[in-house]
Short mmCIF file of C-alpha atoms and ligand atoms in Angstrom, two decimals:
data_model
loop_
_atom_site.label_atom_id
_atom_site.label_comp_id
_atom_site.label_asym_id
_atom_site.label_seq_id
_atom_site.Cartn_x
_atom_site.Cartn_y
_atom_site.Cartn_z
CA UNK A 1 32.84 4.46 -29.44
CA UNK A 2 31.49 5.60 -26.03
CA UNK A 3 29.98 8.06 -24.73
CA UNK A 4 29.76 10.74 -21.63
CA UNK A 5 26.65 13.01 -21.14
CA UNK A 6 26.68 16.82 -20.27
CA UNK A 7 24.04 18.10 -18.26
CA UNK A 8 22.35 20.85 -20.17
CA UNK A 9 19.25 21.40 -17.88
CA UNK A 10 19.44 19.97 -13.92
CA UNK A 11 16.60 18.61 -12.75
CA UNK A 12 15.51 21.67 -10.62
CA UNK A 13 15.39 23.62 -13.61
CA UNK A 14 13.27 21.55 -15.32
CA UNK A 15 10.76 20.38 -12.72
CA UNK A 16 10.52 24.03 -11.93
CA UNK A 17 9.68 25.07 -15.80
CA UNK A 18 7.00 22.42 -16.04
CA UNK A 19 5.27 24.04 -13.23
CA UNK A 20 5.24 27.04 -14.57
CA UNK A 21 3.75 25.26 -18.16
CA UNK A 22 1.06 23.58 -15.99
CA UNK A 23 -0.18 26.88 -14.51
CA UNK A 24 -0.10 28.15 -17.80
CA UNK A 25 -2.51 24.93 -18.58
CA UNK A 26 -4.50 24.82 -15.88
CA UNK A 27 -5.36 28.39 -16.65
CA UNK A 28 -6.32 28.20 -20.29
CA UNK A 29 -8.48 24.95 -20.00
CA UNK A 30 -9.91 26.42 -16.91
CA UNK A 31 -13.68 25.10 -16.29
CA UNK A 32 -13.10 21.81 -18.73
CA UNK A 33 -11.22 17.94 -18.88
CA UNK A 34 -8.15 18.23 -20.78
CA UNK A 35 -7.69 14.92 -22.28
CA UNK A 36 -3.91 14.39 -22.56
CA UNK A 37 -2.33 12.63 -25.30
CA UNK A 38 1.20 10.83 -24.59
CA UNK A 39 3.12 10.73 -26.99
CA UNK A 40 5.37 6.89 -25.82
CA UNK A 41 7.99 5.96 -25.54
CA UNK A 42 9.64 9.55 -24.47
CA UNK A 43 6.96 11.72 -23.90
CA UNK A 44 5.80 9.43 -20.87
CA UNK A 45 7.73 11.26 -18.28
CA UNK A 46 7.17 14.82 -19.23
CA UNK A 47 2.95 13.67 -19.17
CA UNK A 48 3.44 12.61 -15.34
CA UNK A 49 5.37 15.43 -14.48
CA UNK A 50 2.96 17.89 -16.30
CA UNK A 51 -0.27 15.48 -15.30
CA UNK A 52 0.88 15.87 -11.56
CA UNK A 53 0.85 19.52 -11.71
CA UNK A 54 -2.66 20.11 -13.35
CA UNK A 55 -5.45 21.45 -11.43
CA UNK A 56 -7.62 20.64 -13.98
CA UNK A 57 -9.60 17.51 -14.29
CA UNK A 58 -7.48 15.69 -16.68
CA UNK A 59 -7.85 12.35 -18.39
CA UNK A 60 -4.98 10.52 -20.40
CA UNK A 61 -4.45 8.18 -23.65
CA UNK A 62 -1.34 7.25 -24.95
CA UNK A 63 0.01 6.58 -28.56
CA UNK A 64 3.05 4.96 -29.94
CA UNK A 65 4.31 6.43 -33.08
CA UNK A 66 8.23 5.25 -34.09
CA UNK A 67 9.86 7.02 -37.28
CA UNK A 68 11.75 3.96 -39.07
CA UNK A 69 15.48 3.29 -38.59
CA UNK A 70 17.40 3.73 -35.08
CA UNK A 71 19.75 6.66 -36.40
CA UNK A 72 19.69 10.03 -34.60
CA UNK A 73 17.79 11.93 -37.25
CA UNK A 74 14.29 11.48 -38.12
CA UNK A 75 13.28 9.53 -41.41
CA UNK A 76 10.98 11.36 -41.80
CA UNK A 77 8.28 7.70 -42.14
CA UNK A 78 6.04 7.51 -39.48
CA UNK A 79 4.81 4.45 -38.43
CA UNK A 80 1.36 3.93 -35.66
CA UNK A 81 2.70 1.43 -33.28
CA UNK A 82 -0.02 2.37 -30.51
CA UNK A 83 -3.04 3.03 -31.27
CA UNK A 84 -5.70 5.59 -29.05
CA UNK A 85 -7.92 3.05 -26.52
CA UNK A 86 -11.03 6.33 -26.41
CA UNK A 87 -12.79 8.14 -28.86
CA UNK A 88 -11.29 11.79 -28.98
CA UNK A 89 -14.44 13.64 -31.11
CA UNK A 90 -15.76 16.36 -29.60
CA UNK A 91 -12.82 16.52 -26.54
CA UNK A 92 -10.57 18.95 -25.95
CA UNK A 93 -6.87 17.08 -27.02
CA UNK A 94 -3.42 18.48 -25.40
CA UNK A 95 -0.83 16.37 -27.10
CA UNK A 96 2.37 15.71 -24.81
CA UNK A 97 5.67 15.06 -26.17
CA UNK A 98 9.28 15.08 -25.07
CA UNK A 99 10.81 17.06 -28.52
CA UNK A 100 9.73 18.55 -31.58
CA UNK A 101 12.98 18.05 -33.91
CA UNK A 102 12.18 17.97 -37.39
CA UNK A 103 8.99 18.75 -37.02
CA UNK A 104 7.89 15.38 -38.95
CA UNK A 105 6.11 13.42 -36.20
CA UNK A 106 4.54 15.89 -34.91
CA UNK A 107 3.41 17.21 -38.27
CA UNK A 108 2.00 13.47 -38.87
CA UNK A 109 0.05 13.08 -35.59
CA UNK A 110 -1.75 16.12 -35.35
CA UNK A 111 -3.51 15.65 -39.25
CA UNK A 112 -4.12 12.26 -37.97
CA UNK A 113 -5.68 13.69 -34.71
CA UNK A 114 -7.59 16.10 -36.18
CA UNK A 115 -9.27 14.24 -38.66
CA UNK A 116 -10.79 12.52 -35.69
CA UNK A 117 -13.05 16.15 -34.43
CA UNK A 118 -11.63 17.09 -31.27
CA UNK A 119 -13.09 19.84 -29.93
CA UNK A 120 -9.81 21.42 -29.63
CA UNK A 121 -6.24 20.14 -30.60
CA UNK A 122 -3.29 21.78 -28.88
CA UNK A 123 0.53 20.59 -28.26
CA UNK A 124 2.82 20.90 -25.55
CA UNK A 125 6.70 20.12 -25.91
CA UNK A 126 9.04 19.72 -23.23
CA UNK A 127 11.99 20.19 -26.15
CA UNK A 128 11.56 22.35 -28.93
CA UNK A 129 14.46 22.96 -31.63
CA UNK A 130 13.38 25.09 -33.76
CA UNK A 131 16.55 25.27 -35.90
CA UNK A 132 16.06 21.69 -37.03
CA UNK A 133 12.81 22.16 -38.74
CA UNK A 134 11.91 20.82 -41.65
CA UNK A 135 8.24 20.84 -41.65
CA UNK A 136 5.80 23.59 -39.84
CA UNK A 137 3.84 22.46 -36.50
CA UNK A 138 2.10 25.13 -34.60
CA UNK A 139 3.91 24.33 -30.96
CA UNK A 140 0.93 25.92 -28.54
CA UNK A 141 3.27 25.18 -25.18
CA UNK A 142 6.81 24.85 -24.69
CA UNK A 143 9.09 24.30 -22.00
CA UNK A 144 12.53 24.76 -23.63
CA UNK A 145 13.95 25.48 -27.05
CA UNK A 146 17.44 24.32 -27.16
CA UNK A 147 20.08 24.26 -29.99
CA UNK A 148 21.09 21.55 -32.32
CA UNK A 149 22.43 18.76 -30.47
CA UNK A 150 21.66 15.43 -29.39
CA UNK A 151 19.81 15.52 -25.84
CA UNK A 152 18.56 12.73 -23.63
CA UNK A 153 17.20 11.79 -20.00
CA UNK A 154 13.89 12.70 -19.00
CA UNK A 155 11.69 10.06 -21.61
CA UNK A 156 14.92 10.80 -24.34
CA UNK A 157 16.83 8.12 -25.66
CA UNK A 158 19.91 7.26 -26.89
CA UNK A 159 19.92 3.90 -28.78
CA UNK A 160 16.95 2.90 -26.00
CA UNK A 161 19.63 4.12 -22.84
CA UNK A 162 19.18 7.03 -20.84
CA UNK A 163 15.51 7.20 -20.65
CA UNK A 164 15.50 7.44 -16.86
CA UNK A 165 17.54 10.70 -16.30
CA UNK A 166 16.13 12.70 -13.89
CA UNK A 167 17.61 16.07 -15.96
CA UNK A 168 18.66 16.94 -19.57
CA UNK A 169 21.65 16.52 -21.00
CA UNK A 170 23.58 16.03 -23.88
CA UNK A 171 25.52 13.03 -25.47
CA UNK A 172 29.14 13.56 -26.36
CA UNK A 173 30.73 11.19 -28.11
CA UNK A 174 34.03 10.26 -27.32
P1 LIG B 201 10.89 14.67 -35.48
O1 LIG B 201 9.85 13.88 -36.17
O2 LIG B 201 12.12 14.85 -36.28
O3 LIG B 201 10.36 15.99 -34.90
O4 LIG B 201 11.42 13.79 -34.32
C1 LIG B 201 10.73 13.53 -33.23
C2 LIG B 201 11.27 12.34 -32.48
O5 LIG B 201 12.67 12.09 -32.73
C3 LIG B 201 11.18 12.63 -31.01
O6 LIG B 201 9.91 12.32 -30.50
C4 LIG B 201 12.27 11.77 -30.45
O7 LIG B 201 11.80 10.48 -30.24
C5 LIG B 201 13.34 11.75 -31.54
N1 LIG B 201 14.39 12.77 -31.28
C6 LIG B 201 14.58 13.92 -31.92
N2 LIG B 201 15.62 14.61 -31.41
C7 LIG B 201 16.07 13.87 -30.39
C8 LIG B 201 17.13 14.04 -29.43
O8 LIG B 201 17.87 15.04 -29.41
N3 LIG B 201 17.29 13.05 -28.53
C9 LIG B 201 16.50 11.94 -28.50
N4 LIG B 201 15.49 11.73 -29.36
C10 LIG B 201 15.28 12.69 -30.29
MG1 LIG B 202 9.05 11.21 -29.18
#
């Protein structure tokens, strides 16, 4: 089987939409550090992009978390590959990542976060789809909710390919 891929957001659009998120940011943490949790391997680009555009004194960890299997739907089992390097108590914690699908991840890593006392614990998505939820997550910052179908490019992956898309688009299998 192969596959072609359909662009579903250019990458005008979405450069252009993260600015607008990182205003957004920048305004709301205005007068503190927002320390800026990436979530790897896919959330990586989105943090740059959104890092860049701060005007906020910003610091950055990263964490690896993989849900088992290599499927295209979340199992649901979430596994700490990456640990934080810094402390987070007491810090105010924007959590970065490149799509909320199920919800399960997400769900996972903020109860883990916030056990830790951040000062405040907040998440920004550059993907949200909602329609494929099966758990809640309180989703503070979004940059697009898109239907039910399999995206990559910009940090998203399809069997590890695709990653390095400079826009959005969608895998069609042929
Ligand atoms: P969740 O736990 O089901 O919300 O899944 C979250 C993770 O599944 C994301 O961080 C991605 O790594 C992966 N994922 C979910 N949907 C897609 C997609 O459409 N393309 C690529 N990866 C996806
Ligand atoms: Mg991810």
């Amino acid at each position: 089987m192969s596959e072609t891929i359909r662009v579903l957001l250019s990458e005008e659009e979405v450069d252009q939409r993260i600015s607008e998120v990182a205003a957004k940011v920048s305004k709301d943490y205005e007068g503190r550090q927002v320390h800026l949790i990436s979530v790897l391997k896919g959330g990586v680009f989105f943090t740059c992009e959104l890092a860049k555009r701060l005007t906020i004194p910003v610091s950055m960890d990263f964490m690896y978390v993989s849900s088992y299997g290599m499927s295209t739907k979340s199992s649901g089992v979430v596994k700490i590959v990456k640990d934080l390097d810094e402390e987070i108590e007491g810090r105010d914690v924007l959590v970065v990542e490149d799509i909320i699908d199920s919800g399960r991840t997400l769900n996972y890593l903020l109860e883990y976060l916030q056990n830790k006392n951040p000062k405040s614990l907040r998440l920004c998505t550059l993907l949200d789809k909602p329609e494929r939820r099966a758990v809640e997550v309180h989703v503070d910052y979004t940059c697009f909710q898109i239907p039910d179908e399999f995206i990559v490019g910009y940090g998203l992956d399809y069997a590890q390919k695709y990653r390095n898309l400079p826009y959005i688009g969608v895998v069609e299998l042929n």
